[in-house]
């Protein structure tokens, strides 16, 4: 009990001031290795029984009924002994226990000044416009190659024009648009359908 309470050290170079660690250090230095398991079980049982009696004596002194010896009480006692053992690792001289709790709800409002918020909003707007433009605006490329008269050894007097058209997404209107641009830019007359 004195070792567990930390009132006397297990040995001169003991690292722990009390708890189960002090008892383990005491057994390592005083009990042969072959008998440590059996001696440890006996010590644990004796210590638990003594602490159970001390708890009931303190309850009796406080005017409370003795703790029943059921499974729930044993689980509580086990946790209490572990808490007492680990209390030696904390430098605080007291242990706090919460006895009451009142939940207080609160709302927090924060007013902040952000000088660059207009720039950020403008950037977000341009980003959204850019995404819509990327999805819905078709990219079209048009090439017109003009060959001057008399070039490449031919004897023609007219300038030859070659036109190419490229789109990133093929649609139904692409061919119609190419025909429209061809007649518009090259000033070609549309071929009239033959009369029946």
CSV table of C-alpha atoms in Angstrom, one decimal:
chain,number,residue,atom,x,y,z
A,1,UNK,CA,0.0,0.0,0.0
A,2,UNK,CA,2.9,2.4,0.8
A,3,UNK,CA,4.4,1.6,-2.6
A,4,UNK,CA,1.1,2.2,-4.4
A,5,UNK,CA,0.5,5.4,-2.5
A,6,UNK,CA,4.1,6.6,-3.3
A,7,UNK,CA,5.0,7.2,0.4
A,8,UNK,CA,8.2,5.0,0.0
A,9,UNK,CA,10.2,4.3,-3.1
A,10,UNK,CA,10.6,0.8,-4.5
A,11,UNK,CA,14.3,1.2,-4.7
A,12,UNK,CA,16.9,4.0,-4.6
A,13,UNK,CA,16.9,4.6,-8.4
A,14,UNK,CA,13.2,4.1,-8.8
A,15,UNK,CA,11.7,6.0,-11.8
A,16,UNK,CA,8.2,6.0,-10.5
A,17,UNK,CA,6.8,7.7,-7.4
A,18,UNK,CA,3.9,5.3,-7.0
A,19,UNK,CA,1.1,3.3,-8.6
A,20,UNK,CA,1.4,0.0,-10.4
A,21,UNK,CA,4.7,1.1,-11.9
A,22,UNK,CA,6.3,1.3,-8.4
A,23,UNK,CA,5.0,-2.1,-7.5
A,24,UNK,CA,6.4,-3.5,-10.8
A,25,UNK,CA,9.8,-2.0,-10.1
A,26,UNK,CA,9.7,-3.4,-6.5
A,27,UNK,CA,9.0,-6.9,-7.9
A,28,UNK,CA,11.8,-6.7,-10.5
A,29,UNK,CA,14.3,-6.0,-7.8
A,30,UNK,CA,13.0,-8.3,-5.0
A,31,UNK,CA,11.1,-11.2,-6.6
A,32,UNK,CA,12.8,-13.9,-8.7
A,33,UNK,CA,11.7,-13.9,-12.3
A,34,UNK,CA,10.1,-17.4,-12.1
A,35,UNK,CA,7.8,-16.3,-9.3
A,36,UNK,CA,6.9,-12.8,-10.6
A,37,UNK,CA,3.7,-13.8,-12.4
A,38,UNK,CA,2.2,-15.6,-9.4
A,39,UNK,CA,3.4,-13.0,-6.9
A,40,UNK,CA,2.0,-10.2,-9.2
A,41,UNK,CA,-1.5,-11.9,-9.3
A,42,UNK,CA,-1.5,-12.1,-5.5
A,43,UNK,CA,-0.5,-8.5,-5.0
A,44,UNK,CA,-3.1,-7.3,-7.5
A,45,UNK,CA,-5.8,-9.2,-5.7
A,46,UNK,CA,-4.7,-8.0,-2.2
A,47,UNK,CA,-4.5,-4.4,-3.4
A,48,UNK,CA,-7.9,-4.4,-5.1
A,49,UNK,CA,-9.5,-6.0,-2.0
A,50,UNK,CA,-7.9,-3.4,0.3
A,51,UNK,CA,-8.9,-0.5,-1.9
A,52,UNK,CA,-12.5,-1.9,-2.1
A,53,UNK,CA,-12.6,-1.9,1.7
A,54,UNK,CA,-11.2,1.6,1.9
A,55,UNK,CA,-13.8,2.8,-0.6
A,56,UNK,CA,-16.6,1.3,1.5
A,57,UNK,CA,-15.2,2.8,4.7
A,58,UNK,CA,-15.1,6.2,3.0
A,59,UNK,CA,-18.7,5.7,1.8
A,60,UNK,CA,-19.8,4.7,5.3
A,61,UNK,CA,-18.1,7.9,6.7
A,62,UNK,CA,-20.0,10.0,4.2
A,63,UNK,CA,-23.3,8.3,5.2
A,64,UNK,CA,-23.7,6.3,2.0
A,65,UNK,CA,-24.5,2.6,1.6
A,66,UNK,CA,-21.7,0.2,0.9
A,67,UNK,CA,-20.9,-0.5,-2.8
A,68,UNK,CA,-22.4,-3.8,-3.9
A,69,UNK,CA,-20.0,-6.5,-5.0
A,70,UNK,CA,-21.5,-6.9,-8.5
A,71,UNK,CA,-19.8,-6.7,-11.9
A,72,UNK,CA,-20.6,-3.0,-12.4
A,73,UNK,CA,-18.9,-2.1,-9.1
A,74,UNK,CA,-15.9,-4.2,-10.0
A,75,UNK,CA,-15.5,-2.4,-13.4
A,76,UNK,CA,-15.8,1.0,-11.6
A,77,UNK,CA,-13.2,-0.1,-9.0
A,78,UNK,CA,-10.8,-1.3,-11.8
A,79,UNK,CA,-11.0,2.1,-13.5
A,80,UNK,CA,-10.6,4.0,-10.3
A,81,UNK,CA,-7.5,2.0,-9.3
A,82,UNK,CA,-6.0,2.7,-12.8
A,83,UNK,CA,-6.8,6.4,-12.4
A,84,UNK,CA,-5.1,6.4,-9.0
A,85,UNK,CA,-2.1,4.6,-10.4
A,86,UNK,CA,-1.7,7.0,-13.3
A,87,UNK,CA,-2.2,10.1,-11.1
A,88,UNK,CA,1.5,9.9,-10.1
A,89,UNK,CA,2.5,10.7,-13.7
A,90,UNK,CA,0.9,14.1,-13.5
A,91,UNK,CA,2.6,17.0,-11.7
A,92,UNK,CA,-0.6,18.6,-10.5
A,93,UNK,CA,-1.2,18.1,-6.7
A,94,UNK,CA,-5.0,17.8,-7.1
A,95,UNK,CA,-7.4,15.8,-9.2
A,96,UNK,CA,-10.5,17.5,-10.6
A,97,UNK,CA,-13.8,15.7,-11.0
A,98,UNK,CA,-16.8,17.3,-12.8
A,99,UNK,CA,-20.0,17.1,-10.8
A,100,UNK,CA,-22.3,19.3,-12.8
A,101,UNK,CA,-22.6,20.6,-16.4
A,102,UNK,CA,-24.7,23.3,-17.8
A,103,UNK,CA,-24.7,23.8,-21.6
A,104,UNK,CA,-24.7,27.4,-22.6
A,105,UNK,CA,-25.5,28.2,-26.2
A,106,UNK,CA,-24.1,31.3,-27.9
A,107,UNK,CA,-23.9,32.8,-31.3
A,108,UNK,CA,-20.7,34.5,-32.4
A,109,UNK,CA,-20.9,37.2,-35.1
A,110,UNK,CA,-17.7,38.6,-36.6
A,111,UNK,CA,-17.5,41.9,-38.5
A,112,UNK,CA,-14.3,42.1,-40.6
A,113,UNK,CA,-13.0,44.6,-43.1
A,114,UNK,CA,-11.5,43.0,-46.3
A,115,UNK,CA,-10.2,45.7,-48.7
A,116,UNK,CA,-9.6,43.2,-51.5
A,117,UNK,CA,-13.0,41.6,-51.5
A,118,UNK,CA,-14.1,43.4,-54.7
A,119,UNK,CA,-11.1,42.0,-56.5
A,120,UNK,CA,-11.8,38.5,-55.3
A,121,UNK,CA,-15.5,38.7,-56.3
A,122,UNK,CA,-14.5,40.0,-59.8
A,123,UNK,CA,-12.0,37.1,-60.1
A,124,UNK,CA,-14.7,34.6,-59.2
A,125,UNK,CA,-17.1,36.2,-61.7
A,126,UNK,CA,-14.5,36.0,-64.5
A,127,UNK,CA,-13.7,32.4,-63.6
A,128,UNK,CA,-17.4,31.4,-63.9
A,129,UNK,CA,-17.7,33.3,-67.2
A,130,UNK,CA,-14.5,31.5,-68.4
A,131,UNK,CA,-15.9,28.1,-67.5
A,132,UNK,CA,-19.1,28.7,-69.3
A,133,UNK,CA,-17.3,30.0,-72.3
A,134,UNK,CA,-15.1,27.0,-72.4
A,135,UNK,CA,-18.1,24.6,-72.3
A,136,UNK,CA,-20.5,26.4,-74.6
A,137,UNK,CA,-18.4,28.5,-77.1
A,138,UNK,CA,-17.1,26.5,-80.0
A,139,UNK,CA,-13.5,27.1,-81.1
A,140,UNK,CA,-13.4,27.6,-84.9
A,141,UNK,CA,-10.3,28.1,-87.1
A,142,UNK,CA,-10.4,29.3,-90.7
A,143,UNK,CA,-7.5,29.3,-93.1
A,144,UNK,CA,-7.5,31.0,-96.5
A,145,UNK,CA,-4.5,30.5,-98.8
A,146,UNK,CA,-4.2,32.9,-101.7
A,147,UNK,CA,-2.0,32.0,-104.6
A,148,UNK,CA,-1.1,35.0,-106.9
A,149,UNK,CA,-1.7,34.9,-110.6
A,150,UNK,CA,1.0,33.2,-112.6
A,151,UNK,CA,2.5,31.5,-109.6
A,152,UNK,CA,3.9,28.0,-109.8
A,153,UNK,CA,4.4,28.2,-113.6
A,154,UNK,CA,0.7,28.3,-114.6
A,155,UNK,CA,-0.6,30.9,-117.1
A,156,UNK,CA,-3.8,31.9,-115.3
A,157,UNK,CA,-4.6,35.5,-114.7
A,158,UNK,CA,-6.8,35.0,-111.6
A,159,UNK,CA,-5.7,34.6,-108.0
A,160,UNK,CA,-6.5,31.1,-106.7
A,161,UNK,CA,-7.9,30.8,-103.1
A,162,UNK,CA,-7.9,27.7,-101.0
A,163,UNK,CA,-10.0,27.6,-97.8
A,164,UNK,CA,-9.8,25.3,-94.8
A,165,UNK,CA,-12.1,25.2,-91.7
A,166,UNK,CA,-11.5,23.5,-88.4
A,167,UNK,CA,-13.7,23.1,-85.3
A,168,UNK,CA,-13.0,21.4,-81.9
A,169,UNK,CA,-16.4,19.8,-81.7
A,170,UNK,CA,-18.1,18.4,-84.8
A,171,UNK,CA,-21.7,19.5,-85.0
A,172,UNK,CA,-24.5,19.4,-87.6
A,173,UNK,CA,-24.0,23.1,-88.4
A,174,UNK,CA,-20.3,22.8,-89.1
A,175,UNK,CA,-20.7,21.8,-92.8
A,176,UNK,CA,-23.4,24.4,-93.3
A,177,UNK,CA,-21.2,27.0,-91.7
A,178,UNK,CA,-18.3,26.1,-94.0
A,179,UNK,CA,-20.5,26.4,-97.1
A,180,UNK,CA,-21.8,29.8,-95.9
A,181,UNK,CA,-18.2,31.1,-95.3
A,182,UNK,CA,-17.0,29.7,-98.6
A,183,UNK,CA,-19.6,31.6,-100.5
A,184,UNK,CA,-19.3,34.7,-98.4
A,185,UNK,CA,-15.5,35.1,-98.4
A,186,UNK,CA,-14.7,33.8,-101.8
A,187,UNK,CA,-17.7,35.5,-103.4
A,188,UNK,CA,-18.9,32.3,-105.1
A,189,UNK,CA,-22.4,31.9,-106.3
A,190,UNK,CA,-24.4,29.1,-104.8
A,191,UNK,CA,-25.1,26.4,-107.2
A,192,UNK,CA,-28.7,26.5,-108.2
A,193,UNK,CA,-30.5,23.2,-108.3
A,194,UNK,CA,-31.2,21.9,-111.7
A,195,UNK,CA,-34.8,22.5,-112.9
A,196,UNK,CA,-36.8,19.3,-113.4
